[in-house]
C-alpha positions as CSV (number, residue, x, y, z in Angstrom):
1,M,272.8,65.5,2.0
2,R,269.5,63.6,2.3
3,D,266.1,65.2,1.8
4,A,264.8,65.4,5.2
5,S,261.3,64.9,4.1
6,R,262.1,61.4,2.9
7,P,262.8,58.3,5.2
8,P,266.1,56.7,4.8
9,N,265.0,53.8,2.8
10,G,263.8,56.2,0.0
11,G,260.1,55.4,0.4
12,P,257.5,58.2,-0.1
13,P,258.0,61.6,1.6
14,I,257.0,61.8,5.5
15,G,253.7,63.5,5.8
16,G,252.9,63.8,2.1
17,T,251.8,61.8,-0.7
18,S,253.6,59.1,-2.5
19,V,254.8,60.8,-5.5
20,L,258.2,59.7,-6.4
21,G,260.8,62.2,-8.2
22,E,261.9,61.3,-11.8
23,P,264.7,59.1,-11.9
24,G,268.0,60.9,-12.6
25,A,269.9,60.8,-15.8
26,V,273.2,61.7,-17.4
27,Q,273.8,62.2,-20.9
28,V,277.0,63.3,-22.5
29,L,277.0,65.0,-26.0
30,V,280.5,65.7,-27.7
31,E,280.2,68.4,-30.3
32,P,283.1,69.7,-32.4
33,D,283.8,72.6,-30.1
34,R,282.4,71.5,-26.6
35,T,281.3,68.4,-24.4
36,R,277.9,69.2,-23.2
37,I,276.5,67.1,-20.1
38,V,272.9,67.0,-19.6
39,L,271.6,66.2,-16.3
40,S,267.7,65.3,-15.5
41,G,265.6,64.3,-12.8
42,E,267.0,63.5,-9.2
43,V,270.9,64.0,-9.3
44,D,271.8,61.9,-6.3
45,A,273.9,58.9,-4.9
46,D,272.2,56.6,-7.4
47,L,274.0,58.3,-10.2
48,V,277.6,58.3,-8.9
49,G,278.9,55.8,-11.5
50,E,277.3,57.7,-14.5
51,L,278.6,61.0,-13.1
52,A,282.1,59.3,-12.7
53,E,281.9,58.2,-16.4
54,A,280.6,61.7,-17.8
55,T,283.7,63.3,-15.8
56,A,286.1,60.9,-17.5
57,E,284.7,61.1,-20.9
58,A,284.5,65.1,-20.5
59,Q,288.3,64.9,-19.2
60,R,289.2,62.7,-22.5
61,Q,287.6,65.2,-25.0
62,S,289.5,68.0,-23.5
63,L,287.2,70.5,-24.9
64,P,285.2,73.3,-23.1
65,I,282.5,71.7,-21.0
66,E,278.8,72.8,-20.6
67,V,276.4,71.4,-18.1
68,D,272.7,71.7,-18.7
69,T,270.8,71.5,-15.6
70,R,267.2,72.7,-16.8
71,H,265.6,69.3,-16.0
72,V,267.2,68.8,-12.6
73,T,264.5,68.3,-10.0
74,F,266.6,67.6,-7.0
75,M,270.4,67.4,-6.4
76,D,272.3,66.2,-3.4
77,S,276.1,66.1,-2.5
78,S,276.8,63.7,-5.2
79,G,275.8,66.3,-7.7
80,V,277.8,69.3,-5.9
81,A,280.8,66.9,-5.7
82,F,280.4,66.1,-9.6
83,L,280.4,69.8,-10.4
84,A,283.4,70.6,-8.4
85,R,285.2,67.7,-10.0
86,L,284.5,68.9,-13.3
87,S,285.5,72.5,-12.5
88,I,288.9,71.3,-10.9
89,R,289.9,68.8,-13.8
90,S,288.8,71.0,-16.9
91,P,291.5,73.2,-18.5
92,H,288.5,75.4,-19.5
93,R,285.9,77.2,-17.0
94,V,282.9,74.9,-16.9
95,R,279.7,76.6,-18.0
96,L,276.6,75.7,-16.1
97,L,273.4,76.3,-18.3
98,R,269.7,77.0,-17.2
99,V,270.3,76.5,-13.5
100,P,266.9,75.8,-11.5
101,P,266.3,77.3,-8.1
102,T,267.0,74.1,-6.4
103,V,270.7,73.7,-8.1
104,R,271.2,77.6,-7.7
105,F,270.5,77.3,-3.9
106,L,273.4,74.6,-3.6
107,L,275.6,76.5,-5.5
108,E,275.3,79.6,-3.4
109,V,275.5,77.6,-0.1
110,T,278.6,75.5,-1.0
111,R,280.1,78.4,-2.7
112,I,280.9,75.9,-5.8
113,G,279.3,78.4,-7.9
114,E,282.3,80.5,-7.7
115,L,284.2,78.0,-9.7
116,L,281.5,78.0,-12.5
117,D,280.1,80.3,-15.2
118,V,276.4,80.3,-14.5
119,E,274.3,81.2,-17.5
120,D,270.7,81.2,-17.6
121,D,270.0,83.0,-21.1
122,V,271.1,80.3,-23.4
123,E,269.5,79.4,-26.8
Protein backbone atom coordinates (compact mmCIF):
# COMPACT_ATOMS: atom_id res chain seq x y z
CA MET A 1 0.00 0.00 0.00
CA ARG A 2 1.63 3.26 -1.14
CA ASP A 3 1.00 6.64 0.43
CA ALA A 4 -1.06 8.36 -2.27
CA SER A 5 0.46 11.74 -1.41
CA ARG A 6 3.92 10.53 -2.53
CA PRO A 7 5.03 9.91 -6.07
CA PRO A 8 6.05 6.34 -6.97
CA ASN A 9 9.77 7.20 -6.97
CA GLY A 10 9.65 8.05 -3.25
CA GLY A 11 10.21 11.77 -3.80
CA PRO A 12 8.66 14.54 -1.73
CA PRO A 13 4.91 14.52 -1.06
CA ILE A 14 2.75 15.78 -3.89
CA GLY A 15 1.55 19.29 -3.20
CA GLY A 16 3.50 19.50 0.05
CA THR A 17 6.88 20.44 1.35
CA SER A 18 9.92 18.24 0.88
CA VAL A 19 9.87 16.79 4.39
CA LEU A 20 11.14 13.23 4.34
CA GLY A 21 9.92 10.72 6.88
CA GLU A 22 12.21 9.12 9.39
CA PRO A 23 13.87 6.00 7.98
CA GLY A 24 12.46 2.84 9.47
CA ALA A 25 14.31 0.66 11.95
CA VAL A 26 13.80 -2.73 13.57
CA GLN A 27 15.48 -3.74 16.81
CA VAL A 28 15.16 -7.13 18.53
CA LEU A 29 15.77 -7.27 22.28
CA VAL A 30 15.87 -10.71 23.85
CA GLU A 31 15.06 -10.69 27.55
CA PRO A 32 14.87 -13.70 29.89
CA ASP A 33 11.07 -13.89 29.72
CA ARG A 34 10.21 -12.33 26.33
CA THR A 35 11.41 -11.09 22.98
CA ARG A 36 10.71 -7.41 22.38
CA ILE A 37 10.76 -6.04 18.84
CA VAL A 38 10.96 -2.26 18.62
CA LEU A 39 9.79 -0.64 15.39
CA SER A 40 10.39 3.00 14.56
CA GLY A 41 10.08 5.45 11.70
CA GLU A 42 8.58 4.34 8.39
CA VAL A 43 7.84 0.61 8.41
CA ASP A 44 7.58 -0.17 4.72
CA ALA A 45 9.02 -2.30 1.92
CA ASP A 46 12.52 -0.95 2.63
CA LEU A 47 12.49 -2.99 5.87
CA VAL A 48 11.34 -6.34 4.45
CA GLY A 49 14.73 -7.98 5.10
CA GLU A 50 15.00 -6.65 8.65
CA LEU A 51 11.41 -7.65 9.43
CA ALA A 52 12.09 -11.19 8.17
CA GLU A 53 15.23 -11.39 10.34
CA ALA A 54 13.27 -10.16 13.37
CA THR A 55 10.59 -12.80 12.75
CA ALA A 56 13.22 -15.56 12.49
CA GLU A 57 14.99 -14.41 15.68
CA ALA A 58 11.73 -14.26 17.62
CA GLN A 59 10.84 -17.77 16.42
CA ARG A 60 14.25 -19.11 17.49
CA GLN A 61 13.76 -17.73 21.01
CA SER A 62 10.29 -19.30 21.38
CA LEU A 63 9.41 -16.73 24.07
CA PRO A 64 6.36 -14.46 24.27
CA ILE A 65 6.71 -11.60 21.77
CA GLU A 66 6.05 -7.90 22.34
CA VAL A 67 6.17 -5.37 19.51
CA ASP A 68 6.67 -1.75 20.59
CA THR A 69 5.28 0.59 17.93
CA ARG A 70 5.27 3.93 19.74
CA HIS A 71 7.81 5.50 17.35
CA VAL A 72 6.23 4.27 14.10
CA THR A 73 5.37 7.22 11.86
CA PHE A 74 4.13 5.25 8.83
CA MET A 75 3.30 1.62 8.09
CA ASP A 76 2.36 -0.06 4.85
CA SER A 77 1.36 -3.61 3.97
CA SER A 78 4.91 -4.83 4.72
CA GLY A 79 4.40 -3.95 8.38
CA VAL A 80 0.93 -5.50 8.45
CA ALA A 81 2.29 -8.70 6.88
CA PHE A 82 5.07 -8.77 9.49
CA LEU A 83 2.55 -8.57 12.34
CA ALA A 84 0.41 -11.29 10.74
CA ARG A 85 3.45 -13.59 10.34
CA LEU A 86 4.46 -13.06 13.96
CA SER A 87 0.96 -13.84 15.21
CA ILE A 88 0.70 -17.01 13.12
CA ARG A 89 4.16 -18.37 13.90
CA SER A 90 4.35 -17.61 17.61
CA PRO A 91 3.17 -20.23 20.10
CA HIS A 92 2.14 -17.28 22.33
CA ARG A 93 -0.28 -14.46 21.62
CA VAL A 94 1.74 -11.46 20.38
CA ARG A 95 1.40 -8.21 22.36
CA LEU A 96 1.44 -4.92 20.47
CA LEU A 97 2.52 -2.04 22.71
CA ARG A 98 1.93 1.72 22.54
CA VAL A 99 0.08 1.75 19.23
CA PRO A 100 -0.02 5.11 17.44
CA PRO A 101 -3.17 6.12 15.49
CA THR A 102 -1.56 5.31 12.12
CA VAL A 103 -0.93 1.69 13.12
CA ARG A 104 -4.24 1.36 14.98
CA PHE A 105 -6.10 2.33 11.80
CA LEU A 106 -4.34 -0.44 9.83
CA LEU A 107 -5.08 -2.98 12.57
CA GLU A 108 -8.77 -2.16 12.36
CA VAL A 109 -9.05 -1.99 8.57
CA THR A 110 -7.13 -5.22 7.97
CA ARG A 111 -8.57 -6.94 11.07
CA ILE A 112 -5.04 -8.07 12.01
CA GLY A 113 -5.74 -6.49 15.39
CA GLU A 114 -7.97 -9.49 16.15
CA LEU A 115 -4.86 -11.71 16.13
CA LEU A 116 -2.91 -9.53 18.56
CA ASP A 117 -3.25 -8.18 22.09
CA VAL A 118 -3.11 -4.40 21.80
CA GLU A 119 -1.94 -2.64 24.96
CA ASP A 120 -1.50 1.10 25.38
CA ASP A 121 -0.91 1.39 29.13
CA VAL A 122 2.55 -0.12 29.42
CA GLU A 123 5.28 1.13 31.72
